[in-house]
Coordinates of C-alpha atoms in Angstrom, one line a residue:
X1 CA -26.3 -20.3 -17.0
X2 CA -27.5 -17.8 -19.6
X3 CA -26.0 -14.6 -20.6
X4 CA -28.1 -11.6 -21.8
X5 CA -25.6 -9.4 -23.7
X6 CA -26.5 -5.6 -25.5
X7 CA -24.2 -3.5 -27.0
X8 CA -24.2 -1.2 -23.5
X9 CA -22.4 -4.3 -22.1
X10 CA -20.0 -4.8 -24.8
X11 CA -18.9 -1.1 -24.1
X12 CA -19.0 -1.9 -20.1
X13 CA -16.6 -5.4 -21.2
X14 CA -14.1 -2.9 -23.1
X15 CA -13.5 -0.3 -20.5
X16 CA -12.5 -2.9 -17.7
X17 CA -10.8 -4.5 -20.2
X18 CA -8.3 -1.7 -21.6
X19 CA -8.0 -0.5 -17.5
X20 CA -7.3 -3.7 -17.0
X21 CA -4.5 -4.2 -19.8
X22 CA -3.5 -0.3 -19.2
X23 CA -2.6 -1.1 -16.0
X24 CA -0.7 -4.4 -16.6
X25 CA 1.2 -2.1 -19.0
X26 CA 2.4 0.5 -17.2
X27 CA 3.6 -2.4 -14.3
X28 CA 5.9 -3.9 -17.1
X29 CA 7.1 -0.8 -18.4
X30 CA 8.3 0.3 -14.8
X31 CA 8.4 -3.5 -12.5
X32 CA 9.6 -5.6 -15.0
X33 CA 12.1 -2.9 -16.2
X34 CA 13.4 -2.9 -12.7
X35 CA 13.6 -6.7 -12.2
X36 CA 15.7 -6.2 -15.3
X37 CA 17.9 -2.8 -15.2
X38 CA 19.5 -3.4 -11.7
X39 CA 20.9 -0.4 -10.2
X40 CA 24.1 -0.3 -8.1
X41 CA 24.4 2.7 -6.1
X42 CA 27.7 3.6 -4.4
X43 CA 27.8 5.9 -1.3
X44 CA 30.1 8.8 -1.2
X45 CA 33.6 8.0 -0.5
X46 CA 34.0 11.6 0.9
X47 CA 31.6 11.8 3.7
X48 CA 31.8 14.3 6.3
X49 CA 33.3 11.4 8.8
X50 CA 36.4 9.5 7.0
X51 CA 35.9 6.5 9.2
X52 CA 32.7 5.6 6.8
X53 CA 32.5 2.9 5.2
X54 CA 31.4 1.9 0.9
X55 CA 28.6 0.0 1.2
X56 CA 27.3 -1.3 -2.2
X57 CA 23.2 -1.5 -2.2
X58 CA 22.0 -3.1 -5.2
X59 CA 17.9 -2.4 -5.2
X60 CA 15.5 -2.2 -7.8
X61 CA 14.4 1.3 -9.0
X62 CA 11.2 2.3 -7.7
X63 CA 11.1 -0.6 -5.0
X64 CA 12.0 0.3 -0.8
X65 CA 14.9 -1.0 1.2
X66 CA 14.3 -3.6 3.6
X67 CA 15.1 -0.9 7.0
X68 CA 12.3 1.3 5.2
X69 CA 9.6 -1.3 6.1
X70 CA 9.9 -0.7 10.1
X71 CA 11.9 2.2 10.4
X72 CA 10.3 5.6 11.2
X73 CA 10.6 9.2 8.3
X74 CA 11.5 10.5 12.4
X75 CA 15.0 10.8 13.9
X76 CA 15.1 8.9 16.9
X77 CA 11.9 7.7 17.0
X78 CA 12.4 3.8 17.7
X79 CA 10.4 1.7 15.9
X80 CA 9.3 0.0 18.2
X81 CA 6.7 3.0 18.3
X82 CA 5.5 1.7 14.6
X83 CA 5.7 -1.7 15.6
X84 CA 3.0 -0.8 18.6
X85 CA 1.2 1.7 15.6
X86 CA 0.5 -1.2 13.4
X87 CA -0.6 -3.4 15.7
X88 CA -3.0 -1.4 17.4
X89 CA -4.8 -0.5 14.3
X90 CA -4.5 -3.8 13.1
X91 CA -6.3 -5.1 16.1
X92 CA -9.2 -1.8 16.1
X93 CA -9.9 -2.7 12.1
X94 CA -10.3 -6.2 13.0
X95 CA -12.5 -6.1 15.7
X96 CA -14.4 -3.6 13.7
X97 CA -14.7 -5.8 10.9
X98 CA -16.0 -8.9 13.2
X99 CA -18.5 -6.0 14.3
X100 CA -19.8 -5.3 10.7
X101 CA -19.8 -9.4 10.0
X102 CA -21.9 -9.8 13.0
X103 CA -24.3 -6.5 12.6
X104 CA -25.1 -7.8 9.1
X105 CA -24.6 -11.6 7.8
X106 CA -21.8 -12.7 5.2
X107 CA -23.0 -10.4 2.2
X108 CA -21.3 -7.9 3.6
X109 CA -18.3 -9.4 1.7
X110 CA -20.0 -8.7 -1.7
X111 CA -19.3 -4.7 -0.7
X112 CA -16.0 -3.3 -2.2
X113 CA -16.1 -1.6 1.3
X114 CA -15.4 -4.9 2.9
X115 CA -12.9 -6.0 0.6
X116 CA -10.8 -2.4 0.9
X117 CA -11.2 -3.2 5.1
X118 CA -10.1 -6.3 4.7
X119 CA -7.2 -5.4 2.4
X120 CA -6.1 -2.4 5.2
X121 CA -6.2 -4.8 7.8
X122 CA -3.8 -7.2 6.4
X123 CA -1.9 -4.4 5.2
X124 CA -1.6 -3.7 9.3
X125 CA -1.2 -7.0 10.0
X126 CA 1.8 -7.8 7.7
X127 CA 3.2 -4.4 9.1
X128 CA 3.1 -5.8 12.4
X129 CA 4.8 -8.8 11.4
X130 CA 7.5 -6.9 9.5
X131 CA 8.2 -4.0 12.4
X132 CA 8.0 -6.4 14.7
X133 CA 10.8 -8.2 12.7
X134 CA 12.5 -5.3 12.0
X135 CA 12.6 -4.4 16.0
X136 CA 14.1 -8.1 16.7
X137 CA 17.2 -7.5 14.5
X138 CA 17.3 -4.1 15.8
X139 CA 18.1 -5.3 19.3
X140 CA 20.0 -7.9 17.6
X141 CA 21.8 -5.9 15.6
X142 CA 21.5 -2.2 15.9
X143 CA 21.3 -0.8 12.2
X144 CA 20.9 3.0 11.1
X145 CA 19.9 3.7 8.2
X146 CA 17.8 6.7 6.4
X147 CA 20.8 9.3 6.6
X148 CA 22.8 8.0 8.7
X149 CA 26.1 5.6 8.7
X150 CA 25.1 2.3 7.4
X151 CA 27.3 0.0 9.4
X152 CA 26.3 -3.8 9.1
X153 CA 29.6 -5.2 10.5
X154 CA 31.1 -3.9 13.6
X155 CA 34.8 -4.3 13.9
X156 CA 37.1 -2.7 16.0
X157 CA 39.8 -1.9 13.0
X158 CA 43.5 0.4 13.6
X159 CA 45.0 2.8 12.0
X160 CA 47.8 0.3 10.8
X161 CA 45.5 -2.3 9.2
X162 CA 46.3 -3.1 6.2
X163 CA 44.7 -1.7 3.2
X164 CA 43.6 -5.4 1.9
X165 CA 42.0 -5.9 5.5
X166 CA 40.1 -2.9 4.9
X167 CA 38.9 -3.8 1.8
X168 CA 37.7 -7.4 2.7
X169 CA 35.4 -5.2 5.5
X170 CA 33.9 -3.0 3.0
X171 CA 33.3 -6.5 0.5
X172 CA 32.0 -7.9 3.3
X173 CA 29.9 -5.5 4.2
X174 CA 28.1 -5.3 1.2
X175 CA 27.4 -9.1 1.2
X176 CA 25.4 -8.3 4.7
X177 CA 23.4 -6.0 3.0
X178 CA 22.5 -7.4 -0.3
X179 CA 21.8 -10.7 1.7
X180 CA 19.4 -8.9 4.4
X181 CA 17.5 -6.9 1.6
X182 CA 16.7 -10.3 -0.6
X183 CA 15.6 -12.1 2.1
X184 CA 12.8 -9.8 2.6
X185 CA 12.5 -8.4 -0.5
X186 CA 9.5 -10.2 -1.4
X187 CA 7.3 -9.4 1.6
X188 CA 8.4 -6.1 1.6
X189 CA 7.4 -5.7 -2.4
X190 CA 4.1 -7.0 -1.2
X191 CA 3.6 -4.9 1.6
X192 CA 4.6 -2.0 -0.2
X193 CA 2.1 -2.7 -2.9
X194 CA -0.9 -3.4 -0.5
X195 CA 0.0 0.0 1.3
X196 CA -0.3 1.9 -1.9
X197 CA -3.3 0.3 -3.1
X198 CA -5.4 0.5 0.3
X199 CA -4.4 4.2 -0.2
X200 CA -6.3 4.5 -3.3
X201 CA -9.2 1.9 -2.5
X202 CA -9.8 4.0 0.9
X203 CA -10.1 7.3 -0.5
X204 CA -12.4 5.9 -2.9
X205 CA -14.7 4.2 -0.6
X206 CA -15.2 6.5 1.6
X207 CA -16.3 8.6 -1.6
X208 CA -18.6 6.2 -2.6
X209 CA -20.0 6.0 1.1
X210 CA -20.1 9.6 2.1
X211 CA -21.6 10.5 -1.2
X212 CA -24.0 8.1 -1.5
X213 CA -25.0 6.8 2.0
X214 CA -25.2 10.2 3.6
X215 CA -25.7 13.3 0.8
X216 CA -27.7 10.1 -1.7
X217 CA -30.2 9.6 1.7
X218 CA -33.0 8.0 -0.2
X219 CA -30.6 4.8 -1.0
X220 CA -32.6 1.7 0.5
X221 CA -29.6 0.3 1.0
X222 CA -28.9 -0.5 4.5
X223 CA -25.0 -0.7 4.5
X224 CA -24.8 2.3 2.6
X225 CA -26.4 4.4 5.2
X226 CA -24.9 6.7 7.9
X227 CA -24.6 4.8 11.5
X228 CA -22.0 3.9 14.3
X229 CA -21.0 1.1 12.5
X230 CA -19.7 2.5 9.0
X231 CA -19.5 5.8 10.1
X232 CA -16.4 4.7 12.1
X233 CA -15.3 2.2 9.6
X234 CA -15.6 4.6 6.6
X235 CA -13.6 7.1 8.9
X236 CA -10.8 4.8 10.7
X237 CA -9.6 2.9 7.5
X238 CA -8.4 6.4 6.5
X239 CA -7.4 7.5 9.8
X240 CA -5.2 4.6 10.5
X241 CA -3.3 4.4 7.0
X242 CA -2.7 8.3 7.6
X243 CA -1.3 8.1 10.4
X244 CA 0.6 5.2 9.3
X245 CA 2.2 7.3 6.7
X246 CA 3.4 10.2 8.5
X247 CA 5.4 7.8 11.0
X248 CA 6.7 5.5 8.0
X249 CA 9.3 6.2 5.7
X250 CA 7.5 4.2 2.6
X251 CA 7.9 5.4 -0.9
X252 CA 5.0 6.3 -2.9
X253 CA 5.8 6.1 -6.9
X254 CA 2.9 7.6 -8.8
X255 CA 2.8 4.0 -11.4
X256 CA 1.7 1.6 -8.5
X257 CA -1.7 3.4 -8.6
X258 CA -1.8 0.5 -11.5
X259 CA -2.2 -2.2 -8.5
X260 CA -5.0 0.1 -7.0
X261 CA -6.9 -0.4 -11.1
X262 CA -6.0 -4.1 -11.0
X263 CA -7.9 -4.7 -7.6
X264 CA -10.8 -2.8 -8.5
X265 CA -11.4 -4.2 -11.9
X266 CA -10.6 -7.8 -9.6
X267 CA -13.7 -6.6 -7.8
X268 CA -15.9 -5.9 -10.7
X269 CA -15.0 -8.8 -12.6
X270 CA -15.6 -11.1 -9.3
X271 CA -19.5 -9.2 -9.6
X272 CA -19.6 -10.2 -13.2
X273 CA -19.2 -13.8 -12.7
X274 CA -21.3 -14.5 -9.8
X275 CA -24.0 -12.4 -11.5
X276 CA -23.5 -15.0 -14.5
X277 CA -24.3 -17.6 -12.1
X278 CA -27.2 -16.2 -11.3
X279 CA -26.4 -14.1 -8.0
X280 CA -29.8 -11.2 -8.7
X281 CA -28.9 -8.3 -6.3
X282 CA -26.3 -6.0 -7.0
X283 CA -24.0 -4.2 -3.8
X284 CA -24.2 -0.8 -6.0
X285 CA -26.9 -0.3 -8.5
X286 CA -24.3 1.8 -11.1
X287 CA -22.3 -1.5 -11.4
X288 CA -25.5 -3.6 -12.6
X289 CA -25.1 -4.3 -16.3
X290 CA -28.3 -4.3 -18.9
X291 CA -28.4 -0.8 -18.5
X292 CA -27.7 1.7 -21.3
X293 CA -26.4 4.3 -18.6
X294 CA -23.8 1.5 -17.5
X295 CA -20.9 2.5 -19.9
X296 CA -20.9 5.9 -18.4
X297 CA -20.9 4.7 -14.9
X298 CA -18.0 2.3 -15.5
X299 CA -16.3 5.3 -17.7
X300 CA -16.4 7.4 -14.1
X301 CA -15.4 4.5 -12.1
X302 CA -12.4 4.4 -14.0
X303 CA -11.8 8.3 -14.0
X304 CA -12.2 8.5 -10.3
X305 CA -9.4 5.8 -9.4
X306 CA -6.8 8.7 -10.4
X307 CA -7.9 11.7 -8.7
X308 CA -8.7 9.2 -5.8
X309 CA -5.0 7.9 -5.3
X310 CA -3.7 11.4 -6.5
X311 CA -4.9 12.6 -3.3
X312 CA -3.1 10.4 -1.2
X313 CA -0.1 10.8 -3.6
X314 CA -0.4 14.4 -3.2
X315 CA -0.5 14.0 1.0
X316 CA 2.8 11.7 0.6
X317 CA 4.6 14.5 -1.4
X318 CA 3.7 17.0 0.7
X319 CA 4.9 15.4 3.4
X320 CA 8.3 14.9 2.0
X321 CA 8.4 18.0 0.8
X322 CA 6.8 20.0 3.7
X323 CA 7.8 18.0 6.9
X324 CA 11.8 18.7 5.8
X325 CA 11.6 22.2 5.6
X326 CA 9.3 22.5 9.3
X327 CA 11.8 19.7 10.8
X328 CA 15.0 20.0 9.7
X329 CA 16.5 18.3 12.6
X330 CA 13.8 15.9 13.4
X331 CA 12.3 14.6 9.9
X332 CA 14.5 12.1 7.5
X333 CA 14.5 13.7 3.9

């Protein structure tokens, strides 16, 4: 294995290398300061109804409550209608993908088109797993949250109960709670942070793709071109995880487009080092290296990744924002 290194390279080396340490910054600035600074947050002792109760959630700032994984941004829609969501687009992307496997041969996997489908359909596929969870204790155990009363012990309690009685509820309570969110807090950190990155990655690709496989038309590249195939994959991956997020009720912090950096700079390192092993042909020619325009191809691919997941940011804030004002009655704020 030989290495053929100019300076152009060195420059190439040093941009993925400060997005890739920018990026592991600004996750320690804002998730490891929320594995550390835990925040209790109290609800309202003087609700409209006096028969609420205190819960107690403790939760990490910037990270979702476990109910937010399979419960809808709509009143009353049962999310059992998210559960069937997810699953149906989980199924479409992967038949789709087993399409594209079987049109081509297993270089399609070299694409950072495959590995953005890929990453959306597990994104869909762990939402299934989690809604359909969600929809399990749900008929279990009805729970409301979002707005409404969190009640995670039903008890049929008197007026003349004691005060100590009443308290030991409310403790109790909160136990329930804190117990229900750690138990899935990990899959729901990692399905929060897949959600957010195939945001990003999706815009992006279908960027590259429309861009240079339909405007670009004198690309040789057969992937890259417009037909049935990619047209409907390059349009569906989108599709899906938009539709996703105007049933879900998912946060969308601006710092996780951090994990959306990380798995792109995962991608072109993975190109560097089969490339050093002596892998010749290169997905897209502006990632090929011993090439003195290289650095300013890499410098774009870095620009882009913000305005890419800004958009989606920008479709999740206006649907908070938007969505509340149109639906008062029907849409969770």
């Amino acid at each position: 294995m030989a290495l053929e290194t100019a300076w152009y390279d060195l420059v190439c080396y040093g941009i993925i290398g400060m997005a890739l340490l920018g990026a592991l910054w600004v996750l320690e600035m804002n998730e490891g300061a929320s594995r550390r600074d835990f925040e209790t947050t109290f609800a309202s002792l003087l609700l409209s109804r006096p028969e609420d109760e205190v819960v107690v959630s403790v939760l990490h700032r910037g990270h979702v409550s476990t109910p937010q994984l399979w419960t809808s941004c709509w009143r009353g829609l049962h999310p059992f209608c998210l559960l069937v969501t997810r699953f149906l687009s989980f199924v479409i992307m992967l038949l789709f993908l087993l399409w594209d496997v079987l049109a081509y041969d297993a270089s399609i996997f070299f694409y950072y088109t495959e590995w953005t489908i890929i990453l959306v359909t597990i994104y869909f596929a762990l939402g299934t797993i989690v809604s359909a969870h969600g929809c399990w204790r749900c008929f279990n155990k009805p729970l409301i949250h979002n707005g409404a009363k969190a009640e995670f012990l039903r008890r049929d309690v008197e007026e003349t109960m004691s005060t100590n009685l009443i308290a030991s509820n409310k403790l109790e309570s909160q136990y329930v709670e804190e117990d229900f969110q750690q138990r899935a807090g990990f899959w729901g950190f990692i399905m929060q942070t897949i959600y957010q990155t195939c945001a990003g990655a999706a815009i992006l690709t279908d960027i590259v793709f429309w861009v240079w496989g339909v405007i670009v038309p004198f690309l040789q590249n057969p992937h890259l071109r417009l037909s049935p195939l990619t047209g409907c994959m390059h349009a569906l991956n989108a599709f899906f995880l938009l539709l996703d997020t105007s049933l879900n009720n998912l946060p969308f912090p601006w710092f996780r487009v951090s994990y959306f950096v990380l798995w792109s700079c995962g991608y072109v390192i993975f190109q560097w080092v089969i490339h050093a092993f002596g892998f010749k042909w290169w997905p897209y020619p502006f990632l090929e290296l011993n090439n003195k325009w290289a650095p300013i191809w890499y410098l774009c691919l870095a620009v882009i990744h913000a305005p890419c997941y800004g958009v989606y940011y920008l479709i999740v804030r206006a649907k908070n924002t938007i969505l509340p004002r149109l639906f008062p009655q029907a849409f969770l704020s």
